[in-house]
CSV table of C-alpha atoms in Angstrom, one decimal:
chain,number,residue,atom,x,y,z
A,1,MET,CA,96.4,42.8,65.3
A,2,THR,CA,95.5,44.3,68.7
A,3,GLU,CA,96.2,47.9,67.9
A,4,ASP,CA,93.2,50.1,67.2
A,5,PRO,CA,93.5,51.3,63.6
A,6,ASP,CA,91.5,54.4,64.6
A,7,ARG,CA,93.9,55.5,67.3
A,8,PRO,CA,96.2,57.6,65.1
A,9,ARG,CA,93.3,59.3,63.4
A,10,GLN,CA,91.7,60.0,66.8
A,11,ARG,CA,94.9,61.5,68.0
A,12,GLY,CA,95.1,63.6,64.9
A,13,ALA,CA,91.5,64.8,65.4
A,14,TYR,CA,92.3,65.6,69.0
A,15,ALA,CA,95.4,67.7,68.1
A,16,LYS,CA,93.4,69.4,65.4
A,17,GLY,CA,90.7,70.2,67.9
A,18,ILE,CA,93.2,71.7,70.3
A,19,ALA,CA,94.6,73.9,67.5
A,20,ARG,CA,91.1,75.0,66.4
A,21,ARG,CA,90.2,75.8,70.0
A,22,GLN,CA,93.4,77.9,70.3
A,23,GLU,CA,92.6,79.7,67.0
A,24,ILE,CA,89.1,80.6,68.2
A,25,LEU,CA,90.5,81.7,71.5
A,26,ASP,CA,93.1,84.0,69.9
A,27,ARG,CA,90.4,85.6,67.7
A,28,ALA,CA,88.0,85.9,70.7
A,29,ILE,CA,90.8,87.8,72.6
A,30,GLU,CA,90.9,90.3,69.7
A,31,VAL,CA,87.1,90.6,69.6
A,32,PHE,CA,87.0,91.3,73.4
A,33,ALA,CA,89.8,93.9,73.2
A,34,GLU,CA,87.7,95.7,70.5
A,35,ARG,CA,84.2,95.5,71.9
A,36,GLY,CA,84.5,94.7,75.6
A,37,ALA,CA,83.2,91.7,77.5
A,38,ASP,CA,79.7,92.7,78.3
A,39,ARG,CA,76.5,93.2,76.3
A,40,THR,CA,77.6,90.3,74.2
A,41,SER,CA,76.4,86.8,73.6
A,42,LEU,CA,78.0,83.6,72.5
A,43,ARG,CA,76.1,84.0,69.2
A,44,SER,CA,77.5,87.5,68.5
A,45,ILE,CA,81.0,86.4,69.4
A,46,ALA,CA,80.7,83.4,67.1
A,47,SER,CA,79.8,85.7,64.3
A,48,ALA,CA,82.7,88.1,65.0
A,49,VAL,CA,85.2,85.3,65.4
A,50,GLY,CA,83.8,83.7,62.2
A,51,VAL,CA,82.7,80.3,63.6
A,52,THR,CA,79.3,78.8,64.1
A,53,HIS,CA,77.5,79.1,67.4
A,54,ALA,CA,77.6,75.3,67.6
A,55,ALA,CA,81.4,75.3,67.2
A,56,LEU,CA,81.8,77.9,70.0
A,57,THR,CA,79.6,75.9,72.3
A,58,HIS,CA,81.5,72.7,71.4
A,59,TYR,CA,84.9,74.3,72.3
A,60,PHE,CA,83.9,76.5,75.3
A,61,GLY,CA,80.6,75.4,76.6
A,62,SER,CA,79.2,78.8,77.6
A,63,LEU,CA,79.9,82.5,77.4
A,64,GLU,CA,81.0,82.4,81.0
A,65,GLU,CA,83.5,79.7,80.3
A,66,LEU,CA,84.8,81.5,77.2
A,67,LEU,CA,85.3,84.7,79.2
A,68,VAL,CA,87.3,82.8,81.8
A,69,ALA,CA,89.4,81.2,79.0
A,70,VAL,CA,90.0,84.5,77.4
A,71,TYR,CA,91.2,86.1,80.7
A,72,GLN,CA,93.4,83.2,81.5
A,73,GLU,CA,95.0,83.1,78.0
A,74,SER,CA,95.5,86.9,78.1
A,75,THR,CA,97.4,86.7,81.4
A,76,VAL,CA,99.7,83.7,80.7
A,77,PRO,CA,103.3,85.0,81.4
A,78,GLU,CA,104.3,84.5,77.7
A,79,ARG,CA,101.8,87.0,76.5
A,80,GLN,CA,102.8,89.7,79.0
A,81,GLN,CA,105.7,92.1,79.1
A,82,PRO,CA,108.4,90.7,81.3
A,83,ASP,CA,108.4,92.5,84.6
A,84,THR,CA,111.3,94.5,85.8
A,85,LEU,CA,111.0,94.0,89.5
A,86,PRO,CA,114.0,93.5,91.8
A,87,ALA,CA,114.0,90.2,93.7
A,88,ASP,CA,113.3,92.0,97.0
A,89,ALA,CA,110.3,94.0,95.7
A,90,SER,CA,107.6,94.3,98.3
A,91,PRO,CA,104.1,92.7,97.9
A,92,VAL,CA,102.6,96.1,97.1
A,93,GLU,CA,105.3,96.8,94.5
A,94,ARG,CA,104.5,93.4,92.9
A,95,MET,CA,100.8,94.2,92.7
A,96,ILE,CA,101.6,97.6,91.2
A,97,GLU,CA,103.7,95.9,88.5
A,98,SER,CA,101.1,93.3,87.8
A,99,ALA,CA,98.3,95.9,87.5
A,100,ARG,CA,100.5,97.8,85.1
A,101,THR,CA,101.1,94.8,82.8
A,102,ASN,CA,97.4,94.0,82.9
A,103,ARG,CA,96.4,97.5,81.9
A,104,GLU,CA,98.5,97.1,78.8
A,105,VAL,CA,96.1,94.5,77.4
A,106,PRO,CA,93.1,96.3,76.0
A,107,GLY,CA,89.8,95.3,77.8
A,108,LEU,CA,91.5,93.0,80.3
A,109,VAL,CA,90.8,95.0,83.4
A,110,GLN,CA,87.1,95.3,82.4
A,111,LEU,CA,87.0,91.6,81.6
A,112,TYR,CA,88.4,90.9,85.1
A,113,SER,CA,85.8,93.1,86.8
A,114,THR,CA,83.0,91.4,84.8
A,115,LEU,CA,84.2,88.0,85.8
A,116,VAL,CA,84.5,88.9,89.5
A,117,ALA,CA,80.9,90.5,89.4
A,118,THR,CA,79.6,87.4,87.6
A,119,ALA,CA,81.3,85.1,90.2
A,120,LEU,CA,79.2,86.8,92.9
A,121,GLU,CA,76.0,85.8,91.2
A,122,GLU,CA,74.2,82.5,91.9
A,123,GLY,CA,74.7,79.6,89.5
A,124,ARG,CA,77.9,80.8,87.8
A,125,PRO,CA,80.3,77.9,88.6
A,126,ALA,CA,83.0,78.7,86.1
A,127,ALA,CA,83.3,82.4,87.0
A,128,ARG,CA,83.1,81.5,90.7
A,129,GLU,CA,85.8,78.8,90.4
A,130,PHE,CA,88.0,81.3,88.5
A,131,ALA,CA,87.7,84.1,91.0
A,132,THR,CA,87.9,82.0,94.1
A,133,THR,CA,91.0,80.2,92.8
A,134,ARG,CA,92.7,83.4,91.7
A,135,PHE,CA,92.1,85.2,95.1
A,136,SER,CA,93.1,82.2,97.1
A,137,ARG,CA,96.3,81.6,95.0
A,138,LEU,CA,97.2,85.4,95.1
A,139,ARG,CA,96.7,85.6,98.9
A,140,ARG,CA,98.9,82.4,99.4
A,141,GLU,CA,101.7,83.7,97.2
A,142,ILE,CA,101.7,87.2,98.8
A,143,ALA,CA,101.5,85.8,102.3
A,144,ALA,CA,104.7,83.8,101.5
A,145,THR,CA,106.4,87.0,100.3
A,146,VAL,CA,105.3,88.8,103.4
A,147,ARG,CA,106.8,86.2,105.6
A,148,GLU,CA,110.1,86.3,103.7
A,149,GLN,CA,110.2,90.0,103.9
A,150,GLN,CA,109.5,89.9,107.6
A,151,GLU,CA,112.4,87.5,108.1
A,152,ALA,CA,114.6,89.8,106.0
A,153,GLY,CA,113.6,92.8,108.2
A,154,ARG,CA,112.0,94.6,105.3
A,155,MET,CA,108.5,94.4,106.6
A,156,ARG,CA,107.1,95.0,110.1
A,157,GLN,CA,106.9,92.0,112.3
A,158,ASP,CA,103.7,92.8,114.1
A,159,VAL,CA,101.4,92.1,111.2
A,160,ASP,CA,99.7,88.9,110.2
A,161,ALA,CA,100.9,87.7,106.8
A,162,ASP,CA,97.5,86.4,105.7
A,163,ALA,CA,95.8,89.6,106.7
A,164,VAL,CA,98.4,91.7,104.8
A,165,ALA,CA,98.0,89.5,101.7
A,166,ALA,CA,94.2,89.9,101.7
A,167,LEU,CA,94.6,93.7,102.3
A,168,VAL,CA,97.1,94.2,99.5
A,169,VAL,CA,95.0,92.3,96.9
A,170,ALA,CA,91.9,94.2,97.9
A,171,ALA,CA,93.7,97.6,97.8
A,172,SER,CA,95.2,96.9,94.4
A,173,ASP,CA,91.9,95.7,92.8
A,174,GLY,CA,89.8,98.5,94.4
A,175,LEU,CA,92.2,101.3,93.6
A,176,GLN,CA,92.6,100.1,90.0
A,177,THR,CA,88.8,100.4,89.6
A,178,GLN,CA,88.6,103.9,91.2
A,179,TRP,CA,91.4,105.1,88.9
A,180,LEU,CA,89.9,103.7,85.7
A,181,LEU,CA,86.7,105.5,86.5
A,182,ASP,CA,88.3,108.7,87.5
A,183,ASP,CA,92.0,109.3,87.0
A,184,SER,CA,92.1,111.9,89.8
A,185,ALA,CA,91.7,109.1,92.3
A,186,PRO,CA,95.0,108.8,94.1
A,187,GLN,CA,95.8,105.2,93.1
A,188,HIS,CA,99.5,105.5,93.2
A,189,GLU,CA,99.6,107.6,96.4
A,190,ALA,CA,97.3,105.2,98.2
A,191,LEU,CA,99.4,102.1,97.2
A,192,ALA,CA,102.6,103.9,98.2
A,193,LEU,CA,101.0,104.8,101.5
A,194,LEU,CA,100.1,101.1,102.2
A,195,ASP,CA,103.6,100.1,101.2
A,196,ARG,CA,105.1,102.6,103.7
A,197,LEU,CA,102.7,101.6,106.5
A,198,LEU,CA,103.9,98.0,106.2
A,199,ARG,CA,107.6,98.9,106.4
A,200,PRO,CA,109.4,98.4,109.7
A,201,GLY,CA,109.6,101.4,111.9
A,202,SER,CA,106.9,103.3,110.1
A,203,ARG,CA,105.2,105.4,112.7
B,1,MET,CA,41.4,134.0,83.3
B,2,THR,CA,45.1,133.6,83.1
B,3,GLU,CA,45.4,130.3,85.0
B,4,ASP,CA,45.9,127.2,83.0
B,5,PRO,CA,42.9,125.0,83.6
B,6,ASP,CA,45.0,121.9,82.9
B,7,ARG,CA,47.5,122.7,85.6
B,8,PRO,CA,45.9,120.8,88.4
B,9,ARG,CA,45.2,117.8,86.2
B,10,GLN,CA,48.9,117.8,85.0
B,11,ARG,CA,50.1,118.0,88.5
B,12,GLY,CA,47.8,115.1,89.4
B,13,ALA,CA,49.1,113.0,86.5
B,14,TYR,CA,52.7,113.9,87.5
B,15,ALA,CA,52.1,112.8,91.1
B,16,LYS,CA,50.4,109.6,89.9
B,17,GLY,CA,53.4,109.0,87.6
B,18,ILE,CA,55.8,109.4,90.6
B,19,ALA,CA,53.8,107.0,92.7
B,20,ARG,CA,53.6,104.5,89.8
B,21,ARG,CA,57.4,104.7,89.3
B,22,GLN,CA,57.9,104.1,93.0
B,23,GLU,CA,55.6,101.1,93.0
B,24,ILE,CA,57.5,99.5,90.1
B,25,LEU,CA,60.8,100.3,91.8
B,26,ASP,CA,59.7,98.7,95.1
B,27,ARG,CA,58.6,95.5,93.2
B,28,ALA,CA,61.8,95.6,91.1
B,29,ILE,CA,63.9,95.6,94.4
B,30,GLU,CA,62.1,92.4,95.4
B,31,VAL,CA,62.6,90.8,92.1
B,32,PHE,CA,66.4,91.6,92.2
B,33,ALA,CA,66.6,90.3,95.7
B,34,GLU,CA,65.1,87.0,94.5
B,35,ARG,CA,66.9,86.4,91.2
B,36,GLY,CA,70.0,88.6,91.2
B,37,ALA,CA,70.9,91.4,88.9
B,38,ASP,CA,72.5,89.6,86.0
B,39,ARG,CA,71.3,87.4,83.2
B,40,THR,CA,68.2,89.4,83.2
B,41,SER,CA,66.6,91.8,80.7
B,42,LEU,CA,64.2,94.7,81.0
B,43,ARG,CA,61.6,92.4,79.4
B,44,SER,CA,62.0,89.7,82.0
B,45,ILE,CA,61.9,92.2,84.8
B,46,ALA,CA,58.8,93.8,83.4
B,47,SER,CA,57.1,90.4,83.4
B,48,ALA,CA,58.2,89.7,87.0
B,49,VAL,CA,57.1,93.1,88.2
B,50,GLY,CA,53.8,92.8,86.4
B,51,VAL,CA,54.1,95.8,84.0
B,52,THR,CA,54.6,96.1,80.3
B,53,HIS,CA,58.0,96.5,78.8
B,54,ALA,CA,56.9,99.9,77.4
B,55,ALA,CA,56.0,101.0,81.0
B,56,LEU,CA,59.3,100.0,82.4
B,57,THR,CA,61.1,101.8,79.5
B,58,HIS,CA,58.9,104.9,80.1
B,59,TYR,CA,59.8,105.1,83.8
B,60,PHE,CA,63.5,103.9,83.8
B,61,GLY,CA,64.8,104.2,80.2
B,62,SER,CA,67.1,101.2,80.2
B,63,LEU,CA,68.0,98.2,82.3
B,64,GLU,CA,71.2,100.0,83.3
B,65,GLU,CA,69.2,103.0,84.6
B,66,LEU,CA,66.8,100.7,86.4
B,67,LEU,CA,69.7,98.9,88.1
B,68,VAL,CA,71.1,102.2,89.3
B,69,ALA,CA,67.7,103.2,90.6
B,70,VAL,CA,67.3,99.9,92.5
B,71,TYR,CA,70.7,100.3,94.1
B,72,GLN,CA,70.1,103.9,95.1
B,73,GLU,CA,66.6,103.2,96.5
B,74,SER,CA,67.9,100.1,98.4
B,75,THR,CA,70.6,102.2,100.1
B,76,VAL,CA,68.6,105.3,101.2
B,77,PRO,CA,69.1,105.7,104.9
B,78,GLU,CA,65.4,105.1,105.7
B,79,ARG,CA,65.6,101.6,104.2
B,80,GLN,CA,68.6,100.6,106.3
B,81,GLN,CA,69.2,99.5,109.8
B,82,PRO,CA,70.3,102.5,111.9
B,83,ASP,CA,74.0,102.3,112.5
B,84,THR,CA,75.3,102.0,116.0
B,85,LEU,CA,78.6,103.8,115.6
B,86,PRO,CA,80.1,106.1,118.2
B,87,ALA,CA,80.7,109.7,116.9
B,88,ASP,CA,84.5,109.2,117.0
B,89,ALA,CA,84.4,105.9,114.9
B,90,SER,CA,87.4,105.7,112.6
B,91,PRO,CA,86.9,105.7,108.8
B,92,VAL,CA,87.6,101.9,108.7
B,93,GLU,CA,85.1,101.3,111.4
B,94,ARG,CA,82.5,103.3,109.4
B,95,MET,CA,83.2,101.3,106.2
B,96,ILE,CA,82.8,98.0,108.2
B,97,GLU,CA,79.5,99.2,109.5
B,98,SER,CA,78.3,100.3,106.1
B,99,ALA,CA,79.4,96.9,104.5
B,100,ARG,CA,77.5,95.1,107.3
B,101,THR,CA,74.2,97.0,106.7
B,102,ASN,CA,74.6,96.5,102.9
B,103,ARG,CA,75.1,92.8,103.4
B,104,GLU,CA,71.7,92.6,105.1
B,105,VAL,CA,69.9,93.6,101.9
B,106,PRO,CA,69.6,90.4,99.7
B,107,GLY,CA,71.4,90.8,96.4
B,108,LEU,CA,72.6,94.3,97.1
B,109,VAL,CA,76.4,93.6,97.2
B,110,GLN,CA,76.1,91.6,93.9
B,111,LEU,CA,74.1,94.4,92.3
B,112,TYR,CA,76.8,96.9,93.4
B,113,SER,CA,79.6,94.7,91.9
B,114,THR,CA,77.6,94.4,88.6
B,115,LEU,CA,77.1,98.2,88.5
B,116,VAL,CA,80.8,98.8,89.0
B,117,ALA,CA,81.8,96.3,86.4
B,118,THR,CA,79.3,97.8,84.0
B,119,ALA,CA,80.7,101.3,84.7
B,120,LEU,CA,84.1,100.1,83.4
B,121,GLU,CA,82.6,99.2,80.0
B,122,GLU,CA,82.4,101.7,77.2
B,123,GLY,CA,79.0,103.4,76.5
B,124,ARG,CA,77.4,102.9,79.8
B,125,PRO,CA,76.8,106.4,81.0
B,126,ALA,CA,74.3,105.7,83.8
B,127,ALA,CA,76.4,103.1,85.5
B,128,ARG,CA,79.6,105.2,85.0
B,129,GLU,CA,77.9,108.3,86.5
B,130,PHE,CA,76.7,106.3,89.4
B,131,ALA,CA,80.0,104.6,90.2
B,132,THR,CA,82.2,107.7,89.6
B,133,THR,CA,79.9,109.9,91.8
B,134,ARG,CA,79.7,107.3,94.6
B,135,PHE,CA,83.5,106.8,94.8
B,136,SER,CA,84.1,110.5,94.6
B,137,ARG,CA,81.6,111.3,97.3
B,138,LEU,CA,82.9,108.5,99.6
B,139,ARG,CA,86.5,109.6,99.2
B,140,ARG,CA,85.6,113.2,100.0
B,141,GLU,CA,83.5,112.3,103.1
B,142,ILE,CA,86.2,109.9,104.4
B,143,ALA,CA,89.0,112.3,103.8
B,144,ALA,CA,87.1,114.9,105.9
B,145,THR,CA,86.8,112.3,108.7
B,146,VAL,CA,90.5,111.5,108.4
B,147,ARG,CA,91.4,115.2,108.8
B,148,GLU,CA,89.1,115.5,111.9
B,149,GLN,CA,90.6,112.4,113.4
B,150,GLN,CA,94.1,113.7,112.7
B,151,GLU,CA,93.3,116.9,114.5
B,152,ALA,CA,91.8,115.0,117.4
B,153,GLY,CA,95.0,112.9,117.6
B,154,ARG,CA,93.2,109.7,116.8
B,155,MET,CA,94.9,109.1,113.5
B,156,ARG,CA,98.6,109.4,112.5
B,157,GLN,CA,99.6,112.8,111.2
B,158,ASP,CA,102.0,111.7,108.5
B,159,VAL,CA,99.4,110.3,106.1
B,160,ASP,CA,97.6,112.1,103.3
B,161,ALA,CA,93.9,112.2,104.0
B,162,ASP,CA,92.9,111.7,100.3
B,163,ALA,CA,95.2,108.7,99.9
B,164,VAL,CA,93.9,107.2,103.1
B,165,ALA,CA,90.3,107.7,101.9
B,166,ALA,CA,90.9,106.0,98.6
B,167,LEU,CA,92.8,103.2,100.3
B,168,VAL,CA,90.0,102.6,102.9
B,169,VAL,CA,87.3,102.5,100.2
B,170,ALA,CA,89.3,100.1,98.0
B,171,ALA,CA,90.2,97.8,100.9
B,172,SER,CA,86.5,97.7,102.1
B,173,ASP,CA,85.2,96.9,98.6
B,174,GLY,CA,87.9,94.4,97.7
B,175,LEU,CA,87.8,92.5,101.0
B,176,GLN,CA,84.0,92.3,100.8
B,177,THR,CA,84.3,90.6,97.4
B,178,GLN,CA,87.0,88.2,98.6
B,179,TRP,CA,84.9,87.2,101.7
B,180,LEU,CA,81.7,86.7,99.7
B,181,LEU,CA,83.6,84.3,97.4
B,182,ASP,CA,85.3,82.5,100.2
B,183,ASP,CA,84.5,83.1,103.8
B,184,SER,CA,88.0,81.9,104.9
B,185,ALA,CA,89.3,85.2,103.5
B,186,PRO,CA,90.5,87.3,106.5
B,187,GLN,CA,88.2,90.3,105.8
B,188,HIS,CA,87.8,91.3,109.4
B,189,GLU,CA,91.5,90.8,110.2
B,190,ALA,CA,92.6,92.8,107.2
B,191,LEU,CA,90.3,95.7,108.0
B,192,ALA,CA,91.4,95.7,111.6
B,193,LEU,CA,95.0,95.7,110.5
B,194,LEU,CA,94.5,98.7,108.3
B,195,ASP,CA,92.6,100.5,111.1
B,196,ARG,CA,95.6,99.8,113.5
B,197,LEU,CA,98.2,100.9,110.9
B,198,LEU,CA,96.5,104.2,110.6
B,199,ARG,CA,96.4,104.9,114.4
B,200,PRO,CA,99.0,107.2,115.9
B,201,GLY,CA,102.1,105.5,117.3
B,202,SER,CA,101.5,102.2,115.5
B,203,ARG,CA,104.9,100.8,114.8
């Protein structure tokens, strides 16, 4: 016999591990929604989730990695409301819609801000990788939309697609923060203004 | 005698307290510049600054309040390079200059991001007061500059000054973050683009 008799059992253990990890992650998402992402420790989350500290470390490594996993799991398309955007929606309209769906998940915007702030610190590779990858992917996707809209005549031609993409992402993030702190901040007006400034023939 | 004989001594103790607080703050600024604002505790800062935990709590209350004090002290005009802006500099040019002087203080941008992320959490009144006040003051100042520039014909008339102010602050903060994470992010190009879109006759 050349087959490894342990193979099926290993595979079963692996599948069980995946399921257990997902179970912990689902519960962690609820815990974060209730208590926020900061002032917390892997130990206190383990206790709230109902697993040992060792189990949490086994599945997620560090608090930083768990936070990234919680954010990513909370923003997978299947967990979010389907968006209601027309196919020719502008980049700014897309960011407004995305900000709206993220706001519906309790604690998600706070978790995002915490992850970005953590990414700026030294020695935080998981948060940095998360934030850098997210910004880079968003800029690339938005720049592609800008080029399409420029070709279709729905966006002014004399703007660089990559600069527009970076500006739209920055404006969306920054205005969300200002509005969460103070709902008199003109988030909607400022995004509508940016949208208008980018249309052809705006003067 | 109606004069309180303790008055001069009290005043002396008060002045000494102020000086001691400033001494601790100066040293805390150095500590933050060296090790960053996160993953730290009042206890570890006390040890690095060379005071007791009780003394730090006496002068600053909490880690959150100490972080706010460090940020505010690091950004007082006397501590910064004088700016070299012409009197008619646009709001975007002013934000670029301010971002540049802040980047020269080690750890300051990271500390700012940490404070803003902290402000978004529940139960963090000092960080929230700091961030809300800062955004509100900046928007008010920039909106005033926008109105002046509109009157002087240096900015397009058909934009709302408050919306422009919120947009410029958001773009400046967000692009700084993107650039710190990845220096291929077109921070300068995006801010120059926003500046141009706001000029009269841009089309």
